[in-house]
Short mmCIF file of C-alpha atoms in Angstrom, two decimals:
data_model
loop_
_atom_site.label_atom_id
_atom_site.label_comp_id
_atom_site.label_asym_id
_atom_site.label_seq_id
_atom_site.Cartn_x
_atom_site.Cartn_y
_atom_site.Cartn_z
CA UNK G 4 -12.77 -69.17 54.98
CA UNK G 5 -11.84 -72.38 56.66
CA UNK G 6 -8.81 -73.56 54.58
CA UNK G 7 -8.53 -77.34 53.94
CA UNK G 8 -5.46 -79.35 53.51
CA UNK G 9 -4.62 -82.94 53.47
CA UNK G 10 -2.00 -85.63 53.18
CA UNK G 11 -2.42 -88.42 55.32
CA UNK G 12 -1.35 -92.31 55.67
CA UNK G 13 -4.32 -94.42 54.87
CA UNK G 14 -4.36 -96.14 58.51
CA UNK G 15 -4.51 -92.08 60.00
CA UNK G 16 -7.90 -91.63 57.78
CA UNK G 17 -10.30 -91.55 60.88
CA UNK G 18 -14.14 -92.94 59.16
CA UNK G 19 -17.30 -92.47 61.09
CA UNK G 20 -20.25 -94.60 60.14
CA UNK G 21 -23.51 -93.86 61.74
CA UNK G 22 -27.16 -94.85 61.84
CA UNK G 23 -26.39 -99.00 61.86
CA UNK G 24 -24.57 -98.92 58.42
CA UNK G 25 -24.45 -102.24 57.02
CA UNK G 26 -20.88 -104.24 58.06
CA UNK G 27 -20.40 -104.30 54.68
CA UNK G 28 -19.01 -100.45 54.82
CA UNK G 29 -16.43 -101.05 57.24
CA UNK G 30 -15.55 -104.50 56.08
CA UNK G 31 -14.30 -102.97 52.59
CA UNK G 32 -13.11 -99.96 54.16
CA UNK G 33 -10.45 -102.21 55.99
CA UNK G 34 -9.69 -103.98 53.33
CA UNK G 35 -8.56 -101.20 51.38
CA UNK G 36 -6.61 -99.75 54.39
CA UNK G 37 -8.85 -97.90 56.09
CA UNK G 38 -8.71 -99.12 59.68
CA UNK G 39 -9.50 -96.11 61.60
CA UNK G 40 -13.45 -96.81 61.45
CA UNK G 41 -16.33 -96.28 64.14
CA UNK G 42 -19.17 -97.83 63.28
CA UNK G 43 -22.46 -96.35 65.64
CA UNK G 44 -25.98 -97.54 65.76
CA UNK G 45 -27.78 -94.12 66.50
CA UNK G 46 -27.75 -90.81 64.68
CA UNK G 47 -26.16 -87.74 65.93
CA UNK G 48 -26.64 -84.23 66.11
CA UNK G 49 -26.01 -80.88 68.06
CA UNK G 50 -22.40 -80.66 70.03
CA UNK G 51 -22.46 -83.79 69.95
CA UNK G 52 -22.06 -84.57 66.08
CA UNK G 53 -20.09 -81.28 66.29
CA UNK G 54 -17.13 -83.18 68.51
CA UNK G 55 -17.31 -85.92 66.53
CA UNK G 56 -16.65 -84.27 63.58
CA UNK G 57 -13.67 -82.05 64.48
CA UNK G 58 -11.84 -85.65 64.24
CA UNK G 59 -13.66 -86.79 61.48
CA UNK G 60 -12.21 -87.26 57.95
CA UNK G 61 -15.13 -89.06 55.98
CA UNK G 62 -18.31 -89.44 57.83
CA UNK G 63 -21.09 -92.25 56.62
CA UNK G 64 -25.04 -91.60 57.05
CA UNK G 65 -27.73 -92.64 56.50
CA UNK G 66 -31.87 -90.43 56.83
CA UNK G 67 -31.40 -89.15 60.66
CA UNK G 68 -28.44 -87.62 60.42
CA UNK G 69 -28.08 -83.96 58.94
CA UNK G 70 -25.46 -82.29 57.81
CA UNK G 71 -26.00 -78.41 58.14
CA UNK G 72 -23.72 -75.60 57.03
CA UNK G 73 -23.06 -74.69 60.14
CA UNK G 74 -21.76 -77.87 60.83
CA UNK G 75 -19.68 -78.40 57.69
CA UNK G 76 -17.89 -74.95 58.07
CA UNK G 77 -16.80 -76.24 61.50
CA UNK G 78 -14.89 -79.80 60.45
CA UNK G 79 -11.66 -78.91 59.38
CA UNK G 80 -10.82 -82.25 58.60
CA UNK G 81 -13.65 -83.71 57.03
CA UNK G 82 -13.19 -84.54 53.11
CA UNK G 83 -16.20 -86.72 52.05
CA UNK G 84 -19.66 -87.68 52.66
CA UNK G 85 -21.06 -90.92 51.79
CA UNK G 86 -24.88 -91.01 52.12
CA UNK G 87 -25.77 -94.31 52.73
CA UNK G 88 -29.06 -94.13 50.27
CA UNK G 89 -30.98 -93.23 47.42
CA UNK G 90 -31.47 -89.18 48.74
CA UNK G 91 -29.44 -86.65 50.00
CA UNK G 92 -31.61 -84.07 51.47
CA UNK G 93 -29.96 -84.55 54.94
CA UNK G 94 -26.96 -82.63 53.69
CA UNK G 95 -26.27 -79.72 52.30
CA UNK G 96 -24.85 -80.07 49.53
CA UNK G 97 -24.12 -77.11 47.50
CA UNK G 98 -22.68 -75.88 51.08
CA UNK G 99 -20.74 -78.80 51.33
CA UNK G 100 -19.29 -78.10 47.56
CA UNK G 101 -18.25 -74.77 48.52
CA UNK G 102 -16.16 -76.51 51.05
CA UNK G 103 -14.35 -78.86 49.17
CA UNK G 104 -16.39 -82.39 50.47
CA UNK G 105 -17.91 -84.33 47.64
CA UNK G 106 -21.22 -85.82 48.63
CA UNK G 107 -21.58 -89.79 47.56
CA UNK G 108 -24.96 -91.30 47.61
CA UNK G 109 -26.60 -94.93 46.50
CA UNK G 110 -29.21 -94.14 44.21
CA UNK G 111 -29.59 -97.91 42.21
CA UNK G 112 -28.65 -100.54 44.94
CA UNK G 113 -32.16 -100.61 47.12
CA UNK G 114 -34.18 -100.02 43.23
CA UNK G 115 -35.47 -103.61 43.84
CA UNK G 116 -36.57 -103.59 47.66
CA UNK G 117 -38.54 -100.44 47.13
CA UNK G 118 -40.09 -101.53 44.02
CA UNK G 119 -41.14 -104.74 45.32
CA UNK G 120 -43.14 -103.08 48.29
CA UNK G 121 -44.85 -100.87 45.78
CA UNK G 122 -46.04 -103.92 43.73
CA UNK G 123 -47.10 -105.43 47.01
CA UNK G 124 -48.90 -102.27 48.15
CA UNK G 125 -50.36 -101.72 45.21
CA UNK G 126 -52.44 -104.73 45.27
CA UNK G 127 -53.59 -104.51 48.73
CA UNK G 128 -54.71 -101.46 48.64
CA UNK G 129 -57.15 -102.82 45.47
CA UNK G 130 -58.22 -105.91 47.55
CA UNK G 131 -58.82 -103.49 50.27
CA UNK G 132 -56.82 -105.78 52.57
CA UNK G 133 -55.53 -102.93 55.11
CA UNK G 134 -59.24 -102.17 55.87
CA UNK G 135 -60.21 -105.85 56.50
CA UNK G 136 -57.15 -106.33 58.20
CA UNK G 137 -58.20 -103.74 60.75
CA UNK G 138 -61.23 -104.29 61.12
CA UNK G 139 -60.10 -108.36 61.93
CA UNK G 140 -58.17 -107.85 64.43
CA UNK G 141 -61.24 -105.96 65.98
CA UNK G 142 -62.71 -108.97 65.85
CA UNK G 143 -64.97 -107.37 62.80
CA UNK G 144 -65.47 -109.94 60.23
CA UNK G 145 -66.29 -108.45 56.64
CA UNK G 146 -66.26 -110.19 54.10
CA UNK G 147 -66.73 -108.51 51.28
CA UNK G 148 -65.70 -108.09 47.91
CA UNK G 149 -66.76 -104.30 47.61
CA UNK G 150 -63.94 -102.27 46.41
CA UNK G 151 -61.71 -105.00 45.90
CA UNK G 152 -60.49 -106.01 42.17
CA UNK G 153 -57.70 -107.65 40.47
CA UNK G 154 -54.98 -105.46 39.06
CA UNK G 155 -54.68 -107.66 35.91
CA UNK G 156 -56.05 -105.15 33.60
CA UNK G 157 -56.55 -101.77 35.71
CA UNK G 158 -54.28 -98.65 34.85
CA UNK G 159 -51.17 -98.08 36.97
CA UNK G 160 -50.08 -94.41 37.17
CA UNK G 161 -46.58 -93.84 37.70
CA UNK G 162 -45.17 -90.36 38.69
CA UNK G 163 -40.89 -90.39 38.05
CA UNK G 164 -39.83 -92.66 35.29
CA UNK G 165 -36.37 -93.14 37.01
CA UNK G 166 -34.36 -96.37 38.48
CA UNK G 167 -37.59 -97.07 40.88
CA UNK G 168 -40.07 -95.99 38.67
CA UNK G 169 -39.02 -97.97 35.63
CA UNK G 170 -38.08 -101.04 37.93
CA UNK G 171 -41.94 -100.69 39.44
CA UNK G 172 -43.13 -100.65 35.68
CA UNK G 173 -41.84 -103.89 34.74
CA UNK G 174 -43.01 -105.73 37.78
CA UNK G 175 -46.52 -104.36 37.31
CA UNK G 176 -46.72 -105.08 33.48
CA UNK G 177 -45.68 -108.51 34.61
CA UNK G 178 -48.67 -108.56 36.57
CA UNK G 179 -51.03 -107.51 33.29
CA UNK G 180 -51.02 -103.64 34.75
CA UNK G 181 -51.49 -100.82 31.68
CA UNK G 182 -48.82 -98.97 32.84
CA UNK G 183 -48.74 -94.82 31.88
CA UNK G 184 -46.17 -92.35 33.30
CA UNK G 185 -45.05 -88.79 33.24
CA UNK G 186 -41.83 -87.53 34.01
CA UNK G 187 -40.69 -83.99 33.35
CA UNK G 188 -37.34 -85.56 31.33
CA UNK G 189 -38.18 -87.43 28.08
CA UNK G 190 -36.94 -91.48 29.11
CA UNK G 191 -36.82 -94.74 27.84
CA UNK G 192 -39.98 -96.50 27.94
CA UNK G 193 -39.61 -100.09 29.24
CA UNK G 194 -42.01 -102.87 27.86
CA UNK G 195 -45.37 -101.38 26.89
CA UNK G 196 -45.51 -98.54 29.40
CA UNK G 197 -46.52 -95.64 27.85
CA UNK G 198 -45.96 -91.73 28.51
CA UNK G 199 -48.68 -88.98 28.95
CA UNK G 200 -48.07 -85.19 28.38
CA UNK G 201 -48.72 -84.04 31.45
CA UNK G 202 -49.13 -84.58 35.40
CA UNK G 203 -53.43 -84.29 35.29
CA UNK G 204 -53.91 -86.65 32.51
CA UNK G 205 -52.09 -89.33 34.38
CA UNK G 206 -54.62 -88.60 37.11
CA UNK G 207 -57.35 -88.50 35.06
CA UNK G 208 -56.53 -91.77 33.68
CA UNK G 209 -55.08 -93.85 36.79
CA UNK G 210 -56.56 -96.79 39.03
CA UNK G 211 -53.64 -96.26 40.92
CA UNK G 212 -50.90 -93.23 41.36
CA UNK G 213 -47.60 -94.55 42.93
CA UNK G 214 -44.80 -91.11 43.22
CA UNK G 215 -41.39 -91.83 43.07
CA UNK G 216 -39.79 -88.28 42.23
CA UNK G 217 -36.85 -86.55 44.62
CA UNK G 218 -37.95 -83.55 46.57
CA UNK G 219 -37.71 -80.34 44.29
CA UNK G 220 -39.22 -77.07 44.50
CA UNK G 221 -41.39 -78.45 41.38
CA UNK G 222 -42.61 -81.32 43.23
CA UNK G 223 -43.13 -80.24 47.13
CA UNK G 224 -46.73 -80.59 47.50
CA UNK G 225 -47.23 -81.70 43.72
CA UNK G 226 -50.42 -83.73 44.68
CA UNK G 227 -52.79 -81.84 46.60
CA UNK G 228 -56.88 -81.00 46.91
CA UNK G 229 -56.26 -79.69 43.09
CA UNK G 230 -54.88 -82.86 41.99
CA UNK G 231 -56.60 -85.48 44.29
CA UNK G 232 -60.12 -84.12 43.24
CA UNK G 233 -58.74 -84.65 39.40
CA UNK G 234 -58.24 -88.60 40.17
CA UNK G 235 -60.49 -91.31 39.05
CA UNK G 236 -63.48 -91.74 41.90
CA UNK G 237 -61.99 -94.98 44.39
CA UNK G 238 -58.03 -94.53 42.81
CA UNK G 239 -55.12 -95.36 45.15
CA UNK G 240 -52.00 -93.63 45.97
CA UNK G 241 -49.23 -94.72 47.08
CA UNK G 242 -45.92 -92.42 48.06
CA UNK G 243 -42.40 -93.97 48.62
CA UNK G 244 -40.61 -90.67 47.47
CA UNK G 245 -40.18 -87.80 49.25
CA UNK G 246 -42.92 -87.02 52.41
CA UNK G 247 -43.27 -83.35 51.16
CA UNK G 248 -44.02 -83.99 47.86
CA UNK G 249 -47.70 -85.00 48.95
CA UNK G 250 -49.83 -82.81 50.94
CA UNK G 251 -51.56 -85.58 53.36
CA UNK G 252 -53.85 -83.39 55.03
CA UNK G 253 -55.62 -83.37 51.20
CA UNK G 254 -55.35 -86.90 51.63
CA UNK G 255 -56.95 -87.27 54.59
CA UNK G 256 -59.66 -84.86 53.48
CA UNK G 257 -59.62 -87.60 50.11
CA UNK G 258 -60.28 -90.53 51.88
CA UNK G 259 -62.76 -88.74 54.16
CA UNK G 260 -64.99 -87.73 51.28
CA UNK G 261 -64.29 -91.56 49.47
CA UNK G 262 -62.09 -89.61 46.11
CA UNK G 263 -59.70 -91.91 47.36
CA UNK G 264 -60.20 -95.96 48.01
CA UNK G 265 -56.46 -96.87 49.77
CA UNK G 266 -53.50 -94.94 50.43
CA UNK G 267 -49.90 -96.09 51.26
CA UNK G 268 -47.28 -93.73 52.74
CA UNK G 269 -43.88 -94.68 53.83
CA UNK G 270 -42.31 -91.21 53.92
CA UNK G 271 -43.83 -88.18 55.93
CA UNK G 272 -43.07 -84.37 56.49
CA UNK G 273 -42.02 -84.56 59.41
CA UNK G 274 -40.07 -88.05 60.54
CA UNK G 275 -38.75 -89.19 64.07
CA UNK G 276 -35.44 -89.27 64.44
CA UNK G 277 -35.39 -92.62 66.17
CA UNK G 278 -37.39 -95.30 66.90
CA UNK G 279 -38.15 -94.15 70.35
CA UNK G 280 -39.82 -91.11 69.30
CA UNK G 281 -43.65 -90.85 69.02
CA UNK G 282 -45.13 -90.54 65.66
CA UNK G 283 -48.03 -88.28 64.23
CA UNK G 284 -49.64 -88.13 60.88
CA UNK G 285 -52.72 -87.25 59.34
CA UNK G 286 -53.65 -90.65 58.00
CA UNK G 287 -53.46 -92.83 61.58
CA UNK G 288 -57.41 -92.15 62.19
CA UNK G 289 -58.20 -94.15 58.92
CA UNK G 290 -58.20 -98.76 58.22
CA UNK G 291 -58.11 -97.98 54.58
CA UNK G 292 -54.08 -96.67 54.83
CA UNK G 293 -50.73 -98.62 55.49
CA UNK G 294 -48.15 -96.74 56.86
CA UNK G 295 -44.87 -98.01 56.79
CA UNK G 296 -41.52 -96.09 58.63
CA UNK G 297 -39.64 -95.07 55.69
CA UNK G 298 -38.48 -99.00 55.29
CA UNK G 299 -39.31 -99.39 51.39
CA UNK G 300 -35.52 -99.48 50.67
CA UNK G 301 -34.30 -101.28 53.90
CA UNK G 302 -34.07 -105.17 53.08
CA UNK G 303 -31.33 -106.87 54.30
CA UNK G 304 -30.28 -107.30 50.38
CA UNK G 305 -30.73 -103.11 49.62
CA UNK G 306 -28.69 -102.40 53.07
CA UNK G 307 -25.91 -105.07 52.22
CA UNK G 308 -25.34 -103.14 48.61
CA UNK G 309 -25.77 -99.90 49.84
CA UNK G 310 -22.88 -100.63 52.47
CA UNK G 311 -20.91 -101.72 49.73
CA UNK G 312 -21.57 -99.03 46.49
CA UNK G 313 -20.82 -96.09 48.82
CA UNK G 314 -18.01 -97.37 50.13
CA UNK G 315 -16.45 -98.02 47.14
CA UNK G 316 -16.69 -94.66 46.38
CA UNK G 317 -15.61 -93.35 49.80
CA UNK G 318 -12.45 -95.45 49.05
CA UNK G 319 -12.19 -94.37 45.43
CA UNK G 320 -12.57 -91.12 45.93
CA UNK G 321 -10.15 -90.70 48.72
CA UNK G 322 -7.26 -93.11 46.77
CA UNK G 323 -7.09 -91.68 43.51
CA UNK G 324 -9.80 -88.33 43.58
CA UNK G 325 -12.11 -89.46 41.67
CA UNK G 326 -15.34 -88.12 41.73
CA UNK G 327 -17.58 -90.43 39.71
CA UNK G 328 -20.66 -90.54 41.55
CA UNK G 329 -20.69 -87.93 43.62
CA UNK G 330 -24.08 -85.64 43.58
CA UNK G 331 -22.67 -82.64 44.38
CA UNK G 332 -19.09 -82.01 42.58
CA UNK G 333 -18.13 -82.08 39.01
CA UNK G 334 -17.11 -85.38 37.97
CA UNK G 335 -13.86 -86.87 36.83
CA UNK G 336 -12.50 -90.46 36.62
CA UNK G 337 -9.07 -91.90 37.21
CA UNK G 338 -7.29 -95.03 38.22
CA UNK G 339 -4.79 -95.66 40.95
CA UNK G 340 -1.95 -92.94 40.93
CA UNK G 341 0.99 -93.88 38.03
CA UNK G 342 3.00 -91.11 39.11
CA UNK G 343 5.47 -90.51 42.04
CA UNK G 344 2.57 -87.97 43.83
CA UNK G 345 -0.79 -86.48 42.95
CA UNK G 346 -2.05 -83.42 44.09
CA UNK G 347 -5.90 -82.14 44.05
CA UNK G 348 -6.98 -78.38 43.62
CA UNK G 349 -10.12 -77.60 44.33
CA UNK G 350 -11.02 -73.77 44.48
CA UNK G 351 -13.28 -71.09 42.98
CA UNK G 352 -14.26 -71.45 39.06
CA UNK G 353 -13.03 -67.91 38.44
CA UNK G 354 -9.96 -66.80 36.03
CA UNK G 355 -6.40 -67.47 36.21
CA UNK G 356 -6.31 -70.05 39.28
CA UNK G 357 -5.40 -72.94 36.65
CA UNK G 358 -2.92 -70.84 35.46
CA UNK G 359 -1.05 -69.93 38.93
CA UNK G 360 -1.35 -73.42 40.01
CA UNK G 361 1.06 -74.34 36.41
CA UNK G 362 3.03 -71.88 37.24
CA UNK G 363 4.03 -72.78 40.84
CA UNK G 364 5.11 -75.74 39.51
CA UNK G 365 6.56 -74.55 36.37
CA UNK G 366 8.76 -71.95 37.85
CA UNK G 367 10.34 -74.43 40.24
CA UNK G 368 11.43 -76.66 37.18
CA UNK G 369 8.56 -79.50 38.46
CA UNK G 370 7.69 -81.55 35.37
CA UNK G 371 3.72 -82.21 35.52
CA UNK G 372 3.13 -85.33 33.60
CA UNK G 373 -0.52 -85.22 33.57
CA UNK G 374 -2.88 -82.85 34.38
CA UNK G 375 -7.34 -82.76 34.89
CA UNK G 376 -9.38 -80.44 34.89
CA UNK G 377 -13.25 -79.94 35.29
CA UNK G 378 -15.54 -77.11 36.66
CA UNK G 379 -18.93 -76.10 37.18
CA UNK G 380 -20.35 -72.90 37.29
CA UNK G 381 -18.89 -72.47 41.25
CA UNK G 382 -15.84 -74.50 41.48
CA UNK G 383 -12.86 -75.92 39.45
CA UNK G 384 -11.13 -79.43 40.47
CA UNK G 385 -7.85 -80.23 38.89
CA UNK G 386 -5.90 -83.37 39.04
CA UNK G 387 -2.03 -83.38 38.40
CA UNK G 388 0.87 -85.39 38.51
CA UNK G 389 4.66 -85.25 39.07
CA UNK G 390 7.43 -87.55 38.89
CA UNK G 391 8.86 -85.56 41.70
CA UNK G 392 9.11 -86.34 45.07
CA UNK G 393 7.78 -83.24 47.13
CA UNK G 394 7.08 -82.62 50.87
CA UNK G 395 4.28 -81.81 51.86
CA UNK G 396 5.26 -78.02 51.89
CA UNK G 397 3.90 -77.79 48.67
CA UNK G 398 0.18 -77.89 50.09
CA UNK G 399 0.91 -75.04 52.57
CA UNK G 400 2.38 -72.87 48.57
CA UNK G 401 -0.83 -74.37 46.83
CA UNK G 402 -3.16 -73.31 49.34
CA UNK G 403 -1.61 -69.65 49.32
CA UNK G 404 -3.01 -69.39 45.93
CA UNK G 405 -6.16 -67.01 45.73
CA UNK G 406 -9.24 -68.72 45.54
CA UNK G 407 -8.34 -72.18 46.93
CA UNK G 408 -10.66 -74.06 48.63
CA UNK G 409 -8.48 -77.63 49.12
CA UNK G 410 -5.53 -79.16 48.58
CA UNK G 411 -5.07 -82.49 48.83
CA UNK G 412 -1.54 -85.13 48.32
CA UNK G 413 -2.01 -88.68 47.22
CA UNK G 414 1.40 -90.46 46.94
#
């Protein structure tokens, strides 16, 4: 295994930021010390993200970007990942666990932008605006008001009661929606939105289905011929989740055979990695569907806060080891170091590690005066700290120690 060590000054911490990450990032990065930063437009991949990240000690992303295993096991500096929105499915990040490098993520600072767009969406599609749209700037001129009704009134279906899915059901109870969800955890409802029991009797009983679940095994392809044939005759759906958790070729075959009045997608299977590259989906051949470029969470407002909430965390994490808000590592939460040094231990969950870690420090009369601990069913991260003032030797001893994964110093 690739052992991982690490005790640097703050101004040595090199910080890659790709994919146009809002100023914001590198603005509080430097303020807090960090002024090592590179800040690129693009994404990366292949040898390329490979060299970059044999320097690299925290990386930022954003969608384009992926993180493999076989890149992680080859960065033997890299201690953090900050993924500059809501999702994390372009790392992975039980890998990147097993390696030591807590994965940060944004998941309640573009809520609003996203839910806004779904509100918006939502009542286009039942105006049937897209449609006339096209057909106007064919020079077509319908003017009709076939399929189109108000939403004051109609039943709004929403699948994932979460920080989007909640936000979306106040907005559209503001705008006299009946608002139903399901959710596989039992949540809070907000206002007068109501639950159902189960995934088909929201179907059954929506005007319009709008998904806003991560991508799971339970939900890849969760609406499909199956489900589409149980909606209401003329119902709309709208997905700004995940692009696999719909299977669009249904959809098309939906809107072909009329089940389906409007669609609007903003995530897809299979995405370009930039803006230069062609795009293909299923849905282009109809007027009745909006397609939007994954851009339901980037506002100017949602990129501005997400520049700032993962930094923090970056920052907080690397400081004082604190994990709050990572996705991927067990979690513990601590303020600035009050001690001469702090040391992190991050290895194996399996007997006796704590206990040899005490007792390197024990048996050379080190006084430990405080100590963390917290696992998971994989790994164990503990937290202590001496009065003593200790070279960084010590990480090559701690290291030594079966099991380890990484050491860290903070002073």
């Amino acid at each position: 295994m690739l052992m991982r060590s690490f005790s640097l000054d703050k101004s040595k911490i090199k910080v890659l930021l790709l994919e146009g990450i809002h100023e914001n990032a590198a603005l509080y990065l430097g303020e807090n010390g960090y002024t090592d930063v590179e800040c690129l437009n693009g994404a990366l991949s292949g040898d390329e993200l490979e060299k970059k990240l044999q320097s690299t000690h925290i990386i930022g992303i954003r969608s384009r970007t992926e993180l493999r295993k076989s890149q992680l096991i080859k960065t033997p500096k890299l201690f953090a990942i900050g993924c500059f929105s809501i999702g994390t499915n372009q790392v992975d990040i039980q890998d990147a666990k097993m390696l030591g490098i807590p994965v940060f993520n944004a998941p309640f600072s573009n809520t609003r932008s996203v839910a806004e767009l779904v509100i918006a969406e939502i009542i286009m599609l039942m105006r049937g605006i897209p449609e006339k749209n096209a057909l106007a700037h064919n020079k077509i001129w319908m003017k009709s008001f076939n399929n189109s009704v108000e939403v004051r009134g109609k039943n709004l279906g929403i699948i994932g009661y979460g920080h989007i899915g909640s936000q979306v059901s106040i907005l559209a109870e503001n705008l006299g929606m009946n608002i139903f969800y399901y959710d596989i955890e039992k949540k809070l409802s907000l206002g007068n939105s109501r639950p159902v029991s189960s995934l088909n009797e929201l179907l059954k009983i929506s005007d319009t289905i709008t998904i806003h679940v991560p991508l799971t095994d339970l939900t890849r392809n969760m609406i499909s011929k199956e489900q589409i044939t149980l909606m209401k005759n003329g119902a709309c759906l709208i997905n700004a989740s995940r692009g696999d958790v719909i299977d669009y070729k249904a959809v098309a075959d939906g809107l072909r055979l009329k089940q389906l009045s409007g669609v609007a997608a903003d995530v897809f299977p299979g995405e370009p990695s930039s803006n230069d590259k062609p795009f293909e989906n299923d849905l282009q051949e109809f007027n009745n569907v909006i397609l939007t470029p994954h851009i339901a969470g980037s506002t100017l407002e949602a990129l501005a806060n997400i520049g700032t909430e993962v930094a923090e965390k970056l920052v907080r994490y690397s400081d004082t080891g604190s994990t709050i808000g990572a996705v991927n590592f067990v979690e513990i939460a601590l303020q600035a170091n009050a001690s001469k040094q702090r040391f992190l231990h991050i290895h194996k969950n399996v007997p006796g590690v704590l206990g040899e870690i005490n007792h390197y420090f024990s048996s050379r009369g080190i006084n430990i005066s405080a100590e963390y601990l917290q696992t998971d069913p994989d790994i164990g991260y503990v937290i202590l700290e001496t009065e003593s003032e200790l070279d960084a030797s010590v990480l090559k001893d701690l290291k030594n120690i079966p099991h380890t994964i990484r050491v860290r110093i903070l002073y």
